[in-house]
Short mmCIF file of C-alpha atoms in Angstrom, two decimals:
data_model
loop_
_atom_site.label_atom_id
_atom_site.label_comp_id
_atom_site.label_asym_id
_atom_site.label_seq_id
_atom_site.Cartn_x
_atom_site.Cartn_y
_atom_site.Cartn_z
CA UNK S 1 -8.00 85.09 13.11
CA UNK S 2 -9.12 85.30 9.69
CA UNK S 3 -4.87 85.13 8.75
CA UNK S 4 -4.91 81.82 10.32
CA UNK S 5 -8.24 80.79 8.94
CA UNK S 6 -6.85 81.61 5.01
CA UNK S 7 -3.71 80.08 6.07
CA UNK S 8 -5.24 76.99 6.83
CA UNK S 9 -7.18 76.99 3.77
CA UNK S 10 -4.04 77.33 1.71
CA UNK S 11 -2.49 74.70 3.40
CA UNK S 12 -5.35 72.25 2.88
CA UNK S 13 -5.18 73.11 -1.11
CA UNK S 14 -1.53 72.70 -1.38
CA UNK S 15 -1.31 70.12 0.55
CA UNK S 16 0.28 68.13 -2.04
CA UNK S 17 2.81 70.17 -2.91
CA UNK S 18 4.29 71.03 0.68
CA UNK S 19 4.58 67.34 0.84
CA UNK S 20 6.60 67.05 -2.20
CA UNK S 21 8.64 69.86 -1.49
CA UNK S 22 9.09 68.08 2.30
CA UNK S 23 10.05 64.76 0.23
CA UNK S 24 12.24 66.72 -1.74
CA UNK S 25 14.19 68.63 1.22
CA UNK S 26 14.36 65.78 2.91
CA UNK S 27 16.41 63.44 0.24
CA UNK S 28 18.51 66.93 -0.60
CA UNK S 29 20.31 66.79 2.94
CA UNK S 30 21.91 63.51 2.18
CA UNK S 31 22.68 64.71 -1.64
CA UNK S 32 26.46 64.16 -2.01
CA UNK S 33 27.27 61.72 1.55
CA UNK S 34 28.73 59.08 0.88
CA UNK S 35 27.08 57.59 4.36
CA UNK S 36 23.28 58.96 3.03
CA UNK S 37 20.84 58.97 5.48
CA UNK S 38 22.94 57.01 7.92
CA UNK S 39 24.26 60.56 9.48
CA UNK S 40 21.08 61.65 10.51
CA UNK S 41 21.21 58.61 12.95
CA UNK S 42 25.03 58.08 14.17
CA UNK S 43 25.17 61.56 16.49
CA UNK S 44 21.75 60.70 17.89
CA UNK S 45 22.00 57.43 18.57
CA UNK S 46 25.54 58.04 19.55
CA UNK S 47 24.24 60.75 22.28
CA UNK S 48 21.95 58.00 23.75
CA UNK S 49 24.88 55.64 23.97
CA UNK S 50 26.79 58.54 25.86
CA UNK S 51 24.08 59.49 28.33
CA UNK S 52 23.75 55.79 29.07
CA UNK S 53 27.08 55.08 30.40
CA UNK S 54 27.33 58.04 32.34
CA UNK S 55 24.16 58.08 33.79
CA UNK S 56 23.07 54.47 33.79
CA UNK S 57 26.83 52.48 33.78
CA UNK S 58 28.50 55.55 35.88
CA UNK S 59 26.29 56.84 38.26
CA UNK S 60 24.33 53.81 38.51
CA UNK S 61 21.51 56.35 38.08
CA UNK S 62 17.74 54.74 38.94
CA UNK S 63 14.51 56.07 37.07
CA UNK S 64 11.50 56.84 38.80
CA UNK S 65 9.90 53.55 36.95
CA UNK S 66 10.47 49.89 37.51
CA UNK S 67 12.42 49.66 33.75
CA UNK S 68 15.99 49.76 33.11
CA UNK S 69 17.18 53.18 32.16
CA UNK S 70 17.84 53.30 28.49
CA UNK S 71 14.01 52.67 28.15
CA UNK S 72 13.30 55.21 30.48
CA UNK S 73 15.71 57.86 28.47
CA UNK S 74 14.82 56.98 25.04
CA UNK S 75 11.10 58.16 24.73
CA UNK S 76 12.22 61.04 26.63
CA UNK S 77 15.09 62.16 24.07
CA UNK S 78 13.48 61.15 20.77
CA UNK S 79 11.06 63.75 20.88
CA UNK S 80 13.71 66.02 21.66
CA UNK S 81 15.75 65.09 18.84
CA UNK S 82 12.57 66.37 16.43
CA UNK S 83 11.85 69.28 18.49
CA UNK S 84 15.56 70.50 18.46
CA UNK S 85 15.85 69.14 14.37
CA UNK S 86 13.10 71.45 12.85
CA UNK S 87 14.08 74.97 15.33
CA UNK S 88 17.27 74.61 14.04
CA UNK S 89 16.39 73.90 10.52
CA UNK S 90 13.42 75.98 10.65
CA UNK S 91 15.31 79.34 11.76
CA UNK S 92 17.19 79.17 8.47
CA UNK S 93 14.12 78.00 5.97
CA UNK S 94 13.89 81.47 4.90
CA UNK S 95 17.51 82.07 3.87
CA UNK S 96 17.76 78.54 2.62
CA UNK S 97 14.42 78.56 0.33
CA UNK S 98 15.58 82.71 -0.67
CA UNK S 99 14.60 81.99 -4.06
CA UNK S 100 11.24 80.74 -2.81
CA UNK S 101 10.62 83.58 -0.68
CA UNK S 102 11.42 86.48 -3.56
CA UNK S 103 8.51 84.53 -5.86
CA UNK S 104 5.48 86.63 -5.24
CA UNK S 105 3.46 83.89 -6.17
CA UNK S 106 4.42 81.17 -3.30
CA UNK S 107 2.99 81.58 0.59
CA UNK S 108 6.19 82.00 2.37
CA UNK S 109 4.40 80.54 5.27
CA UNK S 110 4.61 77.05 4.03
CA UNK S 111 8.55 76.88 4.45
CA UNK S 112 8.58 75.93 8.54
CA UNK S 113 5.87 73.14 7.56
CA UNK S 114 7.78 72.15 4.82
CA UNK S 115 10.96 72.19 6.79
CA UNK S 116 8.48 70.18 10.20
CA UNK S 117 7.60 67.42 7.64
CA UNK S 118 10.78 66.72 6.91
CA UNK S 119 12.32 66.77 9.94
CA UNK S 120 9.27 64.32 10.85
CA UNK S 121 9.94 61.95 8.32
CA UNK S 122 13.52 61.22 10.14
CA UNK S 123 11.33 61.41 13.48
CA UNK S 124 9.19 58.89 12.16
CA UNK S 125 12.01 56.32 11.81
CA UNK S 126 12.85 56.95 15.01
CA UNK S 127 9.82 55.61 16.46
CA UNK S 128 10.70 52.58 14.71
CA UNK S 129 14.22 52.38 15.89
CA UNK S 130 12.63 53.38 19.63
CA UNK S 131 9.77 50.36 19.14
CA UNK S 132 12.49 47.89 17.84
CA UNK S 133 14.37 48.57 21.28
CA UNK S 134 11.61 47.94 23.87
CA UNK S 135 10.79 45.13 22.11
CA UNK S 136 14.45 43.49 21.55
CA UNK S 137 14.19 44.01 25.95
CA UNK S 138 11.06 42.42 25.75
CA UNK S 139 8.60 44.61 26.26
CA UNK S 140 5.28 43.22 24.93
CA UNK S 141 3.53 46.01 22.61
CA UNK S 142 0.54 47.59 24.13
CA UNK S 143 -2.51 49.98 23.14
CA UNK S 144 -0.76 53.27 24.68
CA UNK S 145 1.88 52.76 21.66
CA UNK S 146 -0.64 54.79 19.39
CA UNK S 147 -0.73 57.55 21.88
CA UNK S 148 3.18 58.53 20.13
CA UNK S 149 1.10 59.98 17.14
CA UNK S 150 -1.14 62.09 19.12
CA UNK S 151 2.11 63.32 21.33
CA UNK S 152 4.22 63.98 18.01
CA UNK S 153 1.76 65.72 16.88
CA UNK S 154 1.70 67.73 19.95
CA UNK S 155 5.43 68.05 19.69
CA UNK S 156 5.07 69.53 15.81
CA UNK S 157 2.95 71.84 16.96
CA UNK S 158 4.82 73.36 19.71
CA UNK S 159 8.15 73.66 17.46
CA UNK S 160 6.21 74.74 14.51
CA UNK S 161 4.95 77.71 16.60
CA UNK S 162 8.75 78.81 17.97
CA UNK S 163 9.36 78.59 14.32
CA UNK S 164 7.53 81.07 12.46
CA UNK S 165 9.19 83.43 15.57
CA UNK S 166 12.71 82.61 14.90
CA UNK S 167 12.36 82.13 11.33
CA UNK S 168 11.47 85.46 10.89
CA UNK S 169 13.46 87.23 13.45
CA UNK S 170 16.92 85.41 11.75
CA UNK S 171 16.19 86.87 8.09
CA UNK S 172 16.83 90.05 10.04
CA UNK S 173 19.00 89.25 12.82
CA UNK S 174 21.30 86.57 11.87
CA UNK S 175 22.49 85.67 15.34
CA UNK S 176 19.27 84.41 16.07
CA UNK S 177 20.49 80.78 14.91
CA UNK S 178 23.34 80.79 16.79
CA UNK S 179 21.09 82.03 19.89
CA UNK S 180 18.29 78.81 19.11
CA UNK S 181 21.35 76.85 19.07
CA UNK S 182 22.14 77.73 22.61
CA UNK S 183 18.81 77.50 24.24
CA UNK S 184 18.59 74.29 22.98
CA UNK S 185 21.48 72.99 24.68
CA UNK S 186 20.58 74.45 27.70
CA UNK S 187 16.81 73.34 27.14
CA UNK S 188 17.62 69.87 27.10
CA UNK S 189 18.90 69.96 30.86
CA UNK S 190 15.73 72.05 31.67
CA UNK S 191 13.35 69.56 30.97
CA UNK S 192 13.14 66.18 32.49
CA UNK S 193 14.93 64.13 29.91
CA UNK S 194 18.10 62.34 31.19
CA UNK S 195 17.13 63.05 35.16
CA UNK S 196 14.15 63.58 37.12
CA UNK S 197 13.10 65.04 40.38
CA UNK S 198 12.54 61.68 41.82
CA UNK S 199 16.03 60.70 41.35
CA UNK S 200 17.54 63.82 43.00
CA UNK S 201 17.55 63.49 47.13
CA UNK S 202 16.50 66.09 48.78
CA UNK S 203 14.97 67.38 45.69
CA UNK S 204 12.25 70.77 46.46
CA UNK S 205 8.99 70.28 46.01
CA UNK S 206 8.95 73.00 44.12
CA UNK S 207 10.66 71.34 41.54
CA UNK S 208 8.44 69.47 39.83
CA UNK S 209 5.88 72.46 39.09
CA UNK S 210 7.90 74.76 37.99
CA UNK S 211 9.66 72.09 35.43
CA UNK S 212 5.92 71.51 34.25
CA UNK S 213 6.13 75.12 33.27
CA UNK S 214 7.67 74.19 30.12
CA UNK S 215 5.73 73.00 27.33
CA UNK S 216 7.63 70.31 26.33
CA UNK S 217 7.34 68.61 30.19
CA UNK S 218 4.23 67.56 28.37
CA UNK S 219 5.50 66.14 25.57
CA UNK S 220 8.15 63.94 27.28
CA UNK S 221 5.91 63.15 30.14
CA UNK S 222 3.19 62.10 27.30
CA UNK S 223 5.85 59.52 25.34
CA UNK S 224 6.85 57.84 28.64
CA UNK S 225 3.24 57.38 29.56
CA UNK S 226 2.82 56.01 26.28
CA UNK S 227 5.70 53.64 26.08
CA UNK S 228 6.55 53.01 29.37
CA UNK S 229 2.89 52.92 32.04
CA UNK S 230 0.20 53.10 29.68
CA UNK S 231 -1.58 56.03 31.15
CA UNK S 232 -3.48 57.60 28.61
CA UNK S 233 -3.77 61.08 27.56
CA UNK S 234 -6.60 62.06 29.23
CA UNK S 235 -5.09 61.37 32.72
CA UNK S 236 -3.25 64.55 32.12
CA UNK S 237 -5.96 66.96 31.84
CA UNK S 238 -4.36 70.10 33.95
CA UNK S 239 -1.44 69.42 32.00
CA UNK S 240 -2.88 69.06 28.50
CA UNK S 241 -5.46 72.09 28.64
CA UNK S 242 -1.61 74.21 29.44
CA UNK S 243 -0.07 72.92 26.63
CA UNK S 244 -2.31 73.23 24.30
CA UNK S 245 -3.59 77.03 25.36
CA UNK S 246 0.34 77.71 25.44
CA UNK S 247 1.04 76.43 21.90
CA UNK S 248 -1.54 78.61 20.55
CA UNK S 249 -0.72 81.50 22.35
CA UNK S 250 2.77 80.77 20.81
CA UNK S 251 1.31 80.22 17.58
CA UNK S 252 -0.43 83.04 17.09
CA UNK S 253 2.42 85.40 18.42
CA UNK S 254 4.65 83.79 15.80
CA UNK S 255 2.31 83.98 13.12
CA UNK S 256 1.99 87.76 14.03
CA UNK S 257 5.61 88.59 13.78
CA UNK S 258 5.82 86.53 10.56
CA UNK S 259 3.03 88.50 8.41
CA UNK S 260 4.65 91.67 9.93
CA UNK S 261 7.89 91.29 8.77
CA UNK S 262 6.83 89.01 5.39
CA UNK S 263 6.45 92.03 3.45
CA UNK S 264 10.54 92.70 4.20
CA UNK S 265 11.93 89.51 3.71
CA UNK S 266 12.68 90.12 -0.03
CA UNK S 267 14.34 92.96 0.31
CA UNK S 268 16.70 91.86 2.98
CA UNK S 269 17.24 88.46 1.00
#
């Protein structure tokens, strides 16, 4: 506990410069593209566009809420665009930032925040983009709209804590990125994104408990909510206490393996 306590404390002082060096790897992925920033928004929005016609134009698929289904979908995959953004970034911070990480001087452990906020600051402009859509259908903005900051916060949390885990696991097995990759694909059809139990007939009841299992049921559940009924966080309390008592548990496990294997990183860089 007192790891994470100084940790915190060092984050806190240099707060400043994790957000410049956040600004900093953020403008450096679009360094040298001709197209800029406009890549980190084509395959996305382009993977929405697909999921729509097959599920919404093909299979005439129905959400379990009275809205049309690309505002059903949306709040549901945005979040999963971050989450999926800053595991895959984050497993390679360390071999990315090397010359960062063989500087005795600089907390290693700053590298998957630094790599969160700026995966966030793409995330951010999502919300935008997903705000501009409900209200070009005419959806009339309401209070539970401010409840996306408390739920991407919940989501940076969660992927922050996977990502002290992988990012330290990759520096010494390098498949591990290939394996995040993966899971991720397979994650997405896991969780409640582009279906639902409701819209499967004949679907167990089982179903819907164990997909609440997964952490990030919360997270998806929580941005629908927000956009979509207006519930508010607190109607979720079962829910919420098990998301939050799994990300720390998750947290501190990754935070364990990191300082174990921080002392090594050097050398194997």
């Amino acid at each position: 506990m007192g790891y994470v306590i100084s940790l915190l404390k060092e984050i806190v002082a240099k707060r400043k410069l994790i957000l410049d060096l956040a600004k900093a790897d953020f403008k450096k992925r679009f360094a040298g593209s001709y197209f800029g920033i406009a890549w980190m928004f084509l395959q996305p929005l382009a993977t929405v566009l697909v999921y729509f016609c097959v599920f919404q134009l093909g299979f005439k698929s129905t959400p379990p809420v009275d809205y049309p289904y690309v505002l059903w979908l949306i709040p549901g995959i945005v979040p999963w665009f971050f989450f999926s953004e800053v595991l895959n970034g984050g497993t390679n911070c360390l071999q990315e930032y090397n010359y960062l990480v063989k500087k005795m001087a600089f907390q290693v452990e700053m590298l998957p925040i630094i790599k969160m906020l700026s995966c966030f600051m793409v995330h951010a402009i999502f919300l935008v983009i997903m705000i501009g859509v409900f209200l070009c259908y005419g959806i009339a903005p309401r209070i539970s709209w401010i409840q996306i900051l408390y739920y991407s916060f919940a989501c940076s949390m969660l992927s922050l804590a996977l990502t002290y885990f992988t990012s330290a696991i990759n520096v010494f097995f390098k498949d591990m990125a290939q394996i995040v990759g993966i899971l991720l694909q397979f994650g997405m059809w896991l969780v409640p994104i582009m279906w639902a139990p409701e819209m499967l007939p004949g679907a167990p009841a089982w179903l819907t408990p164990v997909l609440k299992l997964n952490p990030f049921y919360y997270i998806v559940a929580g941005y629908r909510d927000s956009m979509l009924t207006g519930d508010g966080f607190w109607m979720r309390p079962t829910l919420g206490v098990y998301f939050w008592v799994a990300t720390l548990a998750l947290m501190l496990i990754g935070l364990k393996v990191f300082k174990k294997l921080r002392p090594h990183f050097s050398d194997v860089l």
